[in-house]
XYZ file of C-alpha atoms in Angstrom:
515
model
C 15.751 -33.433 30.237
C 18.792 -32.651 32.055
C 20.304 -35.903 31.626
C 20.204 -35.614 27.929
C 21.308 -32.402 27.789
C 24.398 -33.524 30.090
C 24.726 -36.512 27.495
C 24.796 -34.279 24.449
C 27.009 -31.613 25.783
C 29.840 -34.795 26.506
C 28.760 -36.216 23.040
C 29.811 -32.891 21.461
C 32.721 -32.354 24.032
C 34.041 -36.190 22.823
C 33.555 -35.437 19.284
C 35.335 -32.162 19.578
C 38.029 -33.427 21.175
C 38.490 -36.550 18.130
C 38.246 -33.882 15.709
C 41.282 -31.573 17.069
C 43.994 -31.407 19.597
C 43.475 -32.165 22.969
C 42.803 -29.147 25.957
C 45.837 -27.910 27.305
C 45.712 -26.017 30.625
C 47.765 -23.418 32.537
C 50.984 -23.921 34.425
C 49.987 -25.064 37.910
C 52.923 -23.219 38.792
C 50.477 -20.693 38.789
C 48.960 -21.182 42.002
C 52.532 -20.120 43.412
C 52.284 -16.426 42.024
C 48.720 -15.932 42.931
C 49.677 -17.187 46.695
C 52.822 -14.892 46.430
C 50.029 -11.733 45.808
C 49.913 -11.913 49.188
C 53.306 -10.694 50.536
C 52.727 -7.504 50.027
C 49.951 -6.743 51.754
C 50.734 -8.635 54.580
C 54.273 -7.455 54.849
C 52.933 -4.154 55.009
C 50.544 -4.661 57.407
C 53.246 -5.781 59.517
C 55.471 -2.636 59.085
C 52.453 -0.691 59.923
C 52.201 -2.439 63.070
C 55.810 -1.974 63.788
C 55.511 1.762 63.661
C 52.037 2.280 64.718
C 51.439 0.296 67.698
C 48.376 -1.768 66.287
C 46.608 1.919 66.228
C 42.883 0.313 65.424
C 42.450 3.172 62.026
C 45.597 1.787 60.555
C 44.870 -2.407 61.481
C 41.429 -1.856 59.504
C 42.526 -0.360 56.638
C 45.298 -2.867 55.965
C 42.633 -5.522 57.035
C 40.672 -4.777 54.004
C 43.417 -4.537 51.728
C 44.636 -8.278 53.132
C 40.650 -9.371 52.153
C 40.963 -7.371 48.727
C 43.719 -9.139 47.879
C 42.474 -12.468 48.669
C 39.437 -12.109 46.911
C 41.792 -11.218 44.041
C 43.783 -14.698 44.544
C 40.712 -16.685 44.680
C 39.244 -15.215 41.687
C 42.649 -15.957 39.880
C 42.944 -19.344 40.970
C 39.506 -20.101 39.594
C 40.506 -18.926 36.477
C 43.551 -20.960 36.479
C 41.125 -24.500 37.317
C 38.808 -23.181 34.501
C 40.798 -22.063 31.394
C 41.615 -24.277 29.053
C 43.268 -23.597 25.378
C 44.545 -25.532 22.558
C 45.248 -24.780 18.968
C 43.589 -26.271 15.769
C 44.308 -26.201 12.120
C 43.086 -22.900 11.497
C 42.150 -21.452 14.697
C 43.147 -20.903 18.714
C 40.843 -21.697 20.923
C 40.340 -20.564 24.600
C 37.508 -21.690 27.283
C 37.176 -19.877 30.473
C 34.854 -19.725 33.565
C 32.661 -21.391 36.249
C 29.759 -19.236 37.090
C 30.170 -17.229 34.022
C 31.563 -19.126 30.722
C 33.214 -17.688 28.201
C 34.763 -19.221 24.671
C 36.799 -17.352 22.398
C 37.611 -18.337 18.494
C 40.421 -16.382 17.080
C 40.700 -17.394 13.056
C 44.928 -17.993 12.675
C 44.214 -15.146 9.933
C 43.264 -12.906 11.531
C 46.172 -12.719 14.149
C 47.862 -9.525 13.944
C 50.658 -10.012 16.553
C 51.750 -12.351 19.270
C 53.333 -11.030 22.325
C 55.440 -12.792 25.168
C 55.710 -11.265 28.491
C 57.007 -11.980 32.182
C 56.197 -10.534 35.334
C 58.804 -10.935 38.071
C 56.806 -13.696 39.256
C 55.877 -15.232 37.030
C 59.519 -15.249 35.634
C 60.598 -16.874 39.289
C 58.226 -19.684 38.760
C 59.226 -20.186 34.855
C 56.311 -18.859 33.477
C 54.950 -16.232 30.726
C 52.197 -14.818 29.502
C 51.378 -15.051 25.859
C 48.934 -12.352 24.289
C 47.320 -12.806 20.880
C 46.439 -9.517 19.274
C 44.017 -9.127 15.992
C 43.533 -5.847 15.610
C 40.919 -5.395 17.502
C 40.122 -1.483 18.280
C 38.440 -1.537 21.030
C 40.263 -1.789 24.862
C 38.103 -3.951 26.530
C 39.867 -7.014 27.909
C 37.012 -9.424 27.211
C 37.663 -8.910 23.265
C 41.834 -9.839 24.166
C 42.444 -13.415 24.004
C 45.928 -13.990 26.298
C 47.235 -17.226 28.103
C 48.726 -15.795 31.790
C 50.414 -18.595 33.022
C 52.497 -21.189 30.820
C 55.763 -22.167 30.752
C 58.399 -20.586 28.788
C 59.187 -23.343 26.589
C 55.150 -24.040 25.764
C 54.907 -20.648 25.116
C 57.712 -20.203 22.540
C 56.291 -23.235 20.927
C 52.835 -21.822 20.594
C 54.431 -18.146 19.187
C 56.520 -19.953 16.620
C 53.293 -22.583 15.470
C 51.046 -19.217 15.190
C 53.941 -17.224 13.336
C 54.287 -19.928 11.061
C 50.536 -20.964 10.759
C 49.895 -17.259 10.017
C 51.973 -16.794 6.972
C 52.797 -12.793 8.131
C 55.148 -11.168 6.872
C 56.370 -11.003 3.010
C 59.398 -13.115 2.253
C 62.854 -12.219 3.285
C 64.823 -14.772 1.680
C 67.236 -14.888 4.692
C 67.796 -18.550 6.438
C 68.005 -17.394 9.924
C 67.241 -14.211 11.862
C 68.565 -10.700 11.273
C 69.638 -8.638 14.554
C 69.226 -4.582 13.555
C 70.445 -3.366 16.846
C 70.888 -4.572 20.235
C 71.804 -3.016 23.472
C 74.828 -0.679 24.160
C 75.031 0.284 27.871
C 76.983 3.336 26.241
C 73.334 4.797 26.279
C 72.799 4.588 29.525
C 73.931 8.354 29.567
C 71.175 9.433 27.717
C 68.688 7.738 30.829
C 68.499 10.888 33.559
C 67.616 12.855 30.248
C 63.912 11.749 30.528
C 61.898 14.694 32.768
C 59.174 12.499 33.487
C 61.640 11.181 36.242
C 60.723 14.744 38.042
C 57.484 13.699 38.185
C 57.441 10.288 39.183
C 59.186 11.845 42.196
C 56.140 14.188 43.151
C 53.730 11.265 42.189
C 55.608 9.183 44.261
C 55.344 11.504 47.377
C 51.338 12.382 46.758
C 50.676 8.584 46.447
C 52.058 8.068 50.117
C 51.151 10.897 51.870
C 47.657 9.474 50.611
C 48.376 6.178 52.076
C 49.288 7.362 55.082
C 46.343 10.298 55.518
C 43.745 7.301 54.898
C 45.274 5.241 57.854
C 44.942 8.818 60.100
C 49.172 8.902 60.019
C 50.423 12.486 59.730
C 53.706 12.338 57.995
C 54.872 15.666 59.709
C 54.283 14.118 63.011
C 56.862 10.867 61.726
C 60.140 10.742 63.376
C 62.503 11.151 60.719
C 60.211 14.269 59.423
C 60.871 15.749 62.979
C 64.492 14.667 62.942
C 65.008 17.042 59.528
C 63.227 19.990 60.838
C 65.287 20.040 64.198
C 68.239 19.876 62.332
C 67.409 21.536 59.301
C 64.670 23.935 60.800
C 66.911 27.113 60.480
C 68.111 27.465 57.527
C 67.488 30.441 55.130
C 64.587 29.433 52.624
C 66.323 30.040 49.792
C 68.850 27.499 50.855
C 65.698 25.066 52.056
C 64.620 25.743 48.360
C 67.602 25.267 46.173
C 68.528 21.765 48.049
C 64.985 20.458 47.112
C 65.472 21.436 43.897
C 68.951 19.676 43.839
C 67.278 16.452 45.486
C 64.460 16.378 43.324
C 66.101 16.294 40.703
C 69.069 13.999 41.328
C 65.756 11.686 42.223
C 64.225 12.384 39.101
C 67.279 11.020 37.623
C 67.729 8.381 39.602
C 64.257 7.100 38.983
C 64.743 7.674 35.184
C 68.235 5.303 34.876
C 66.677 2.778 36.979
C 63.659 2.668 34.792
C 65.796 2.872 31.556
C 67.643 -0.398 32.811
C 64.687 -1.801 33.715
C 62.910 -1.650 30.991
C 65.626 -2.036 28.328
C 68.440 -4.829 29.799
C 68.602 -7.549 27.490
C 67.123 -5.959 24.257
C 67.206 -6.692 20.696
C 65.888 -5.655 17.851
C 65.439 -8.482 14.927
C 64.266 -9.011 11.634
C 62.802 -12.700 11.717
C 62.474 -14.942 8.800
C 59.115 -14.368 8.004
C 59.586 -11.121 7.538
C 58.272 -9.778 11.189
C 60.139 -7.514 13.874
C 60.925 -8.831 17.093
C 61.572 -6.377 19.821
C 63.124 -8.448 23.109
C 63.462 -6.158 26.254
C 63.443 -6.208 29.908
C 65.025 -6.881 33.063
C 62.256 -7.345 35.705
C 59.847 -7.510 33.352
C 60.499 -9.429 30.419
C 58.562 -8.337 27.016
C 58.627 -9.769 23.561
C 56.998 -7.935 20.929
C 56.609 -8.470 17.437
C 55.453 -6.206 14.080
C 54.567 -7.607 11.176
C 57.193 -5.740 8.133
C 53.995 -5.485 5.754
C 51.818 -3.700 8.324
C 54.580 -1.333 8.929
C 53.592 2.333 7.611
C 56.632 4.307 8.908
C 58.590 5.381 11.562
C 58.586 8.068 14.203
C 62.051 10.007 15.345
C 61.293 11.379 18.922
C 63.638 14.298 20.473
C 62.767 15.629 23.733
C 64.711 19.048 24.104
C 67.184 17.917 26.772
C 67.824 14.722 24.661
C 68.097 16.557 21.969
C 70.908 18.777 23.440
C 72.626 15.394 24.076
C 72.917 13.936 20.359
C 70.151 11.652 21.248
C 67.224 10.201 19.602
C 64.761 7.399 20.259
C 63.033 5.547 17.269
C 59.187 3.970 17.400
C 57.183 2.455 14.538
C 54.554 3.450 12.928
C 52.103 0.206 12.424
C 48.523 -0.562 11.527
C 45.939 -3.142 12.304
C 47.877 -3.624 15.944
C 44.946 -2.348 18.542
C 43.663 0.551 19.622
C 46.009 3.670 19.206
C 47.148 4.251 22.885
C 48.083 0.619 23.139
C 49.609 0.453 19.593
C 52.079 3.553 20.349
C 52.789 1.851 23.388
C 53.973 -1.261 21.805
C 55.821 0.061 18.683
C 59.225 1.123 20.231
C 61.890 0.115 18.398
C 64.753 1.548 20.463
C 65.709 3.392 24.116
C 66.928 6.412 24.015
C 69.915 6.352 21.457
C 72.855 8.740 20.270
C 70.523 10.283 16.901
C 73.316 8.586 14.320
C 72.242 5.179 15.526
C 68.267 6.216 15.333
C 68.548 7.256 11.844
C 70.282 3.997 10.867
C 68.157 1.602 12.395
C 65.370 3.845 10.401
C 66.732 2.725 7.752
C 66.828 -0.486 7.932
C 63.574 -1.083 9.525
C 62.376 0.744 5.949
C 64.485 -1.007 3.925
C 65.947 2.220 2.329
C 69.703 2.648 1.927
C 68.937 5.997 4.081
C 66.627 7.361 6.717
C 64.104 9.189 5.452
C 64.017 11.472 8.696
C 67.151 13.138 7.199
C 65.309 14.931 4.504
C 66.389 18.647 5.208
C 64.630 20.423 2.544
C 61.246 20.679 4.056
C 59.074 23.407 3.468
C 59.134 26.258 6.215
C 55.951 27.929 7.175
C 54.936 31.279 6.998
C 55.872 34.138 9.742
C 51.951 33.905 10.929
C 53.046 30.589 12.215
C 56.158 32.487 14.547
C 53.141 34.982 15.808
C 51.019 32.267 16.920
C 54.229 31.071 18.707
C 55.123 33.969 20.248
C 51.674 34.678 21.030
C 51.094 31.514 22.958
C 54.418 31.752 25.393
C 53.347 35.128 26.324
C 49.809 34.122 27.312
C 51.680 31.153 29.494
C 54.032 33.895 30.976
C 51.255 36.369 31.665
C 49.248 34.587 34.796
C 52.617 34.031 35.991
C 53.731 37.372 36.234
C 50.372 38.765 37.172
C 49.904 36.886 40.030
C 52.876 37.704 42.280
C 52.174 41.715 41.032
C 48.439 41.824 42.395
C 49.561 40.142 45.630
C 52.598 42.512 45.954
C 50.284 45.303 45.528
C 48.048 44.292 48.133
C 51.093 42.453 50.505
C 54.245 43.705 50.117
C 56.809 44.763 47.453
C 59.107 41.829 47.851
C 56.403 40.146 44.813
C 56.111 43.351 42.890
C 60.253 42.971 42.389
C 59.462 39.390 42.204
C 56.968 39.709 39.128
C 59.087 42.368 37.233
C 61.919 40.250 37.696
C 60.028 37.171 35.964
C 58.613 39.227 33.410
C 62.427 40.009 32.501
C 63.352 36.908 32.103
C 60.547 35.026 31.114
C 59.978 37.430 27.947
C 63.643 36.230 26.115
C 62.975 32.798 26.899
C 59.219 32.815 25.631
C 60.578 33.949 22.243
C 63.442 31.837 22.249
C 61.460 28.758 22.938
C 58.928 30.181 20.284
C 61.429 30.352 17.272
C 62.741 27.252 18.500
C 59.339 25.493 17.520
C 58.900 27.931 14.359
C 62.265 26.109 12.902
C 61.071 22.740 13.646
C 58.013 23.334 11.439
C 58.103 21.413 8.474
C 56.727 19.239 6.016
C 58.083 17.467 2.933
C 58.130 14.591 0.466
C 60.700 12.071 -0.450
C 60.299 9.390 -2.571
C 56.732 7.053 -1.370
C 56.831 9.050 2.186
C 55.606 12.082 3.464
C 57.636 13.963 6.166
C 55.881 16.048 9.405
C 58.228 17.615 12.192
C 56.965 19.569 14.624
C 57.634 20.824 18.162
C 60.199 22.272 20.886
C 60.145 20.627 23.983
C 59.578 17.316 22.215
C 60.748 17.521 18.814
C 58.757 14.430 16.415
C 60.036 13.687 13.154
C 57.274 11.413 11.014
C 57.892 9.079 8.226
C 54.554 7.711 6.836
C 54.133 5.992 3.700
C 51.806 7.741 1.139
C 50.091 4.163 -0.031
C 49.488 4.088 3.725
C 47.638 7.787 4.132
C 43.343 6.973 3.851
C 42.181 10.460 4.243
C 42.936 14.165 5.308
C 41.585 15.655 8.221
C 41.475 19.476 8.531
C 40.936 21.876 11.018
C 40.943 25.688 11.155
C 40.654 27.698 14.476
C 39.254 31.086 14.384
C 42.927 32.896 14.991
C 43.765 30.207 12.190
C 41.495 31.728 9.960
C 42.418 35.391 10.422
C 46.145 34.756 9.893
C 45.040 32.355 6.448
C 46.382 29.236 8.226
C 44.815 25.790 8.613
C 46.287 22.026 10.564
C 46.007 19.443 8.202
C 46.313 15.934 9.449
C 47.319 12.408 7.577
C 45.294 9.729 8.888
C 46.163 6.043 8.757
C 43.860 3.035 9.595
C 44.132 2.057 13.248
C 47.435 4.344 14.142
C 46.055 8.039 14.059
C 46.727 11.475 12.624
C 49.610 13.296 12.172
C 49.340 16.554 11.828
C 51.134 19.112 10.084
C 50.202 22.416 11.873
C 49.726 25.864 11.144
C 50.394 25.837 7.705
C 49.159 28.497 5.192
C 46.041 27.389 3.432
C 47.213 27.073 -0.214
C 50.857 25.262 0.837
C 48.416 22.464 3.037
C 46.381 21.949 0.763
C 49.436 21.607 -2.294
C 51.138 19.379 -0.050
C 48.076 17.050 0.218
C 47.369 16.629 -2.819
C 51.065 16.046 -4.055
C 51.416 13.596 -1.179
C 48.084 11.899 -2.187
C 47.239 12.495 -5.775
C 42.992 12.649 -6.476
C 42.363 11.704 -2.757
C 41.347 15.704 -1.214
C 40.403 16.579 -5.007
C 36.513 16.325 -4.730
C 36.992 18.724 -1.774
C 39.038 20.911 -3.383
C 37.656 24.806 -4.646
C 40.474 26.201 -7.474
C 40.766 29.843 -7.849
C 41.100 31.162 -11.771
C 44.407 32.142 -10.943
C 45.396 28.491 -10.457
């Protein structure tokens, strides 16, 4: 019984293999980066030893890691003996797995994107990953189909057979590729601009202090920690406080422009031949991404507020059918940070419109309920934060009644700045076949989205919203998400939907006899 089922199993292998291409298999190259996992973990373990003195807490907890990490390699190296892929006439096929086999079918149809990308390691041993998207909504990486480990030439073969097999796109009529924008290290100014620097710096700090607390290491007792407090012990704390400040933040910065080059050396925005974007970036990591033109449904104009006060911009797109939505709106960036000028233009172009849409300046303003709601919100922020330091100072000391008066003096201008800063951004608006959001202070969005693109409404109403006759109405779009325009008055939202949308909210719609 076994024999025959051995014999049919290489019957059906044999015949599959006369009716299509042959397997292909990974680089064995690979076997080099999954041996080169180790190097961390053992040159840390050695540094640990260095400053430790083989203390026995710190030697088992790196022990583990070293056995973590080889279980890791093993299980990687069996995948690279097992996996096997090739490509037929109308599908790409991929064969995985000892103890537990797997085989995926991907239809060339239904391919929604192919992406390229290099790890530093991978890119020292010549190799890339290649990642096959359909579409797919859900996260899990068992419904991904992706090749980690082939060469760079086999894999620009295989993204150029599936682009072409595919048909994407509509036709361009060009003969050769199309680059919209490439890099300018001109915007490298715009890089410390970023806040989320700040935190990487506090993240940074927690994750080590972690480290070291789990291998029974107390970073006060280190001896450049006690080398800073000798010197530094007696200093007033303001003057502690402000040169943290100062530190953190020229960190913060720091980390920002490093991650700016990192991530965007060597990009390029094109407009291929078949009518697909092709977004090249990266310096350690090397990413290729690409967005099919007819799957595009708009564009988003990002301005955080310090980029803002800068000039600058940065530009993402708005496209369906990619994956889920966290994944999607991490894919679709069309540029880095970018003086605003050069966002709107590449807008432009990505829509095919002789100007950016973004720059519509008519859009409606909200009512004065909207500012309250504002202004209402900032104070309820700034209230615990004044409160606090005035029940302490009652019970402690007076230094934190001043201290909370103080704060409640400043912090009450800059609440209602901040607050009719976000009432002006409010906006909404039609031009042509798009519909236009913009919202927010500290990070100002400016939406684009096609009306033919816009499947249904979603609408929401707080209880405040409903006392001040206000409602959030939100344009969904399949696979990308809702965007919302917010605290709009209930008669202008629901105008502006059905304008946007003709006949689409009008079954849900109740008229009054005055019209």
């Amino acid at each position: 019984m076994s024999h025959d089922t051995e014999q049919r199993e290489a019957t059906g292998t044999s015949s599959g293999a006369a009716e299509g291409p042959e397997w292909s298999r990974l680089s064995p190259r690979l076997m080099l980066v999954n041996l080169s996992m180790l190097a961390g973990p053992l040159a840390l373990f050695a540094v640990t030893v260095a400053l430790t003195g083989a203390d026995l807490q710190a030697l088992i907890s790196l022990g583990s890691l070293v056995i973590t990490f080889l279980v890791i390699t093993g299980i990687s190296t069996m995948r690279l003996l097992t996996t096997r892929f090739r490509v037929t006439g109308d599908r790409v096929e991929l064969r995985s797995g000892l103890l537990f086999r797997s085989r995926r079918s991907v239809p060339v149809d239904r391919i929604r994107s192919v992406d390229l990308e290099a790890k530093p390691m991978h890119r020292l041993f010549g190799l890339t990953s290649l990642r096959i998207g359909t579409g797919e909504q859900s996260s899990s990486s068992s419904r991904k189909l992706s090749l980690d480990g082939i060469t760079r030439h086999q894999a620009r073969e295989l993204r150029r057979l599936l682009i072409d097999r595919r048909g994407s796109g509509r036709a361009t009529g060009q003969d050769e590729d199309v680059t919209i924008t490439e890099m300018d290290w001109a915007w490298l100014r715009y890089a410390p601009l970023t806040v989320w620097g700040v935190g990487s710096v506090f993240v940074g700090l927690g994750t080590a202090y972690r480290i070291l607390h789990e291998m029974k290491v107390d970073p006060l007792e280190l001896g450049i920690v006690k080398d800073i407090e000798d010197r530094f012990g007696s200093v007033p704390l303001w003057f502690g406080v402000l040169v943290a400040v100062v530190i953190t933040a020229v960190a913060g910065a720091a980390i920002s422009t490093a991650t700016f080059v990192d991530a965007w050396t060597n990009y390029r925005l094109e407009r291929e031949q078949d009518g697909s974007f092709r977004i090249r970036r990266g310096l350690l990591v090397s990413r290729s991404v690409t967005i099919e033109e007819r799957r595009l449904r708009g564009v988003e104009v990002a301005e955080p507020m310090l980029l803002r006060w800068a000039g600058g911009a940065s530009l993402s797109a708005i496209a369906s059918g990619l994956s889920n939505s966290d994944e999607n709106r991490s894919r679709c960036s069309l540029t880095p940070p970018v003086p605003r000028d050069e966002a709107l233009r590449v807008a432009a172009d990505v829509l095919a419109e002789e100007q950016s849409p973004t720059e519509l300046t008519e859009l409606v303003p909200h009512s004065r309920a909207a500012l309250r709601r504002r202004i209402n919100r900032g104070l309820l922020v700034l209230a615990p934060v004044v409160a606090i330091p005035l029940g302490l100072g009652l019970w402690l000391t007076p230094v934190l009644v001043h201290t909370a008066w103080i704060t409640a003096l400043v912090g009450l201008p800059v609440v209602i700045a901040l607050a009719n800063d976000a009432y002006r951004a409010l906006g909404h608006g039609i031009r042509d076949r798009y519909l236009v959001v913009r919202a927010g202070t500290f990070a100002r969005r400016t939406v684009v989205l096609q009306r033919d693109g816009v499947i249904g409404w979603n609408i929401t109403r707080s209880c405040f919203q409903r006392r001040n006759g206000l409602l959030t109405i939100g344009a969904t779009t399949a696979g990308v998400g809702c965007y919302k325009v917010r605290d709009v008055s209930v008669g202008a939202g629901l105008a502006y939907a059905e304008e946007a949308v003709p006949k689409l909210l009008t079954p849900f719609i109740e008229r009054s006899p005055r019209g």
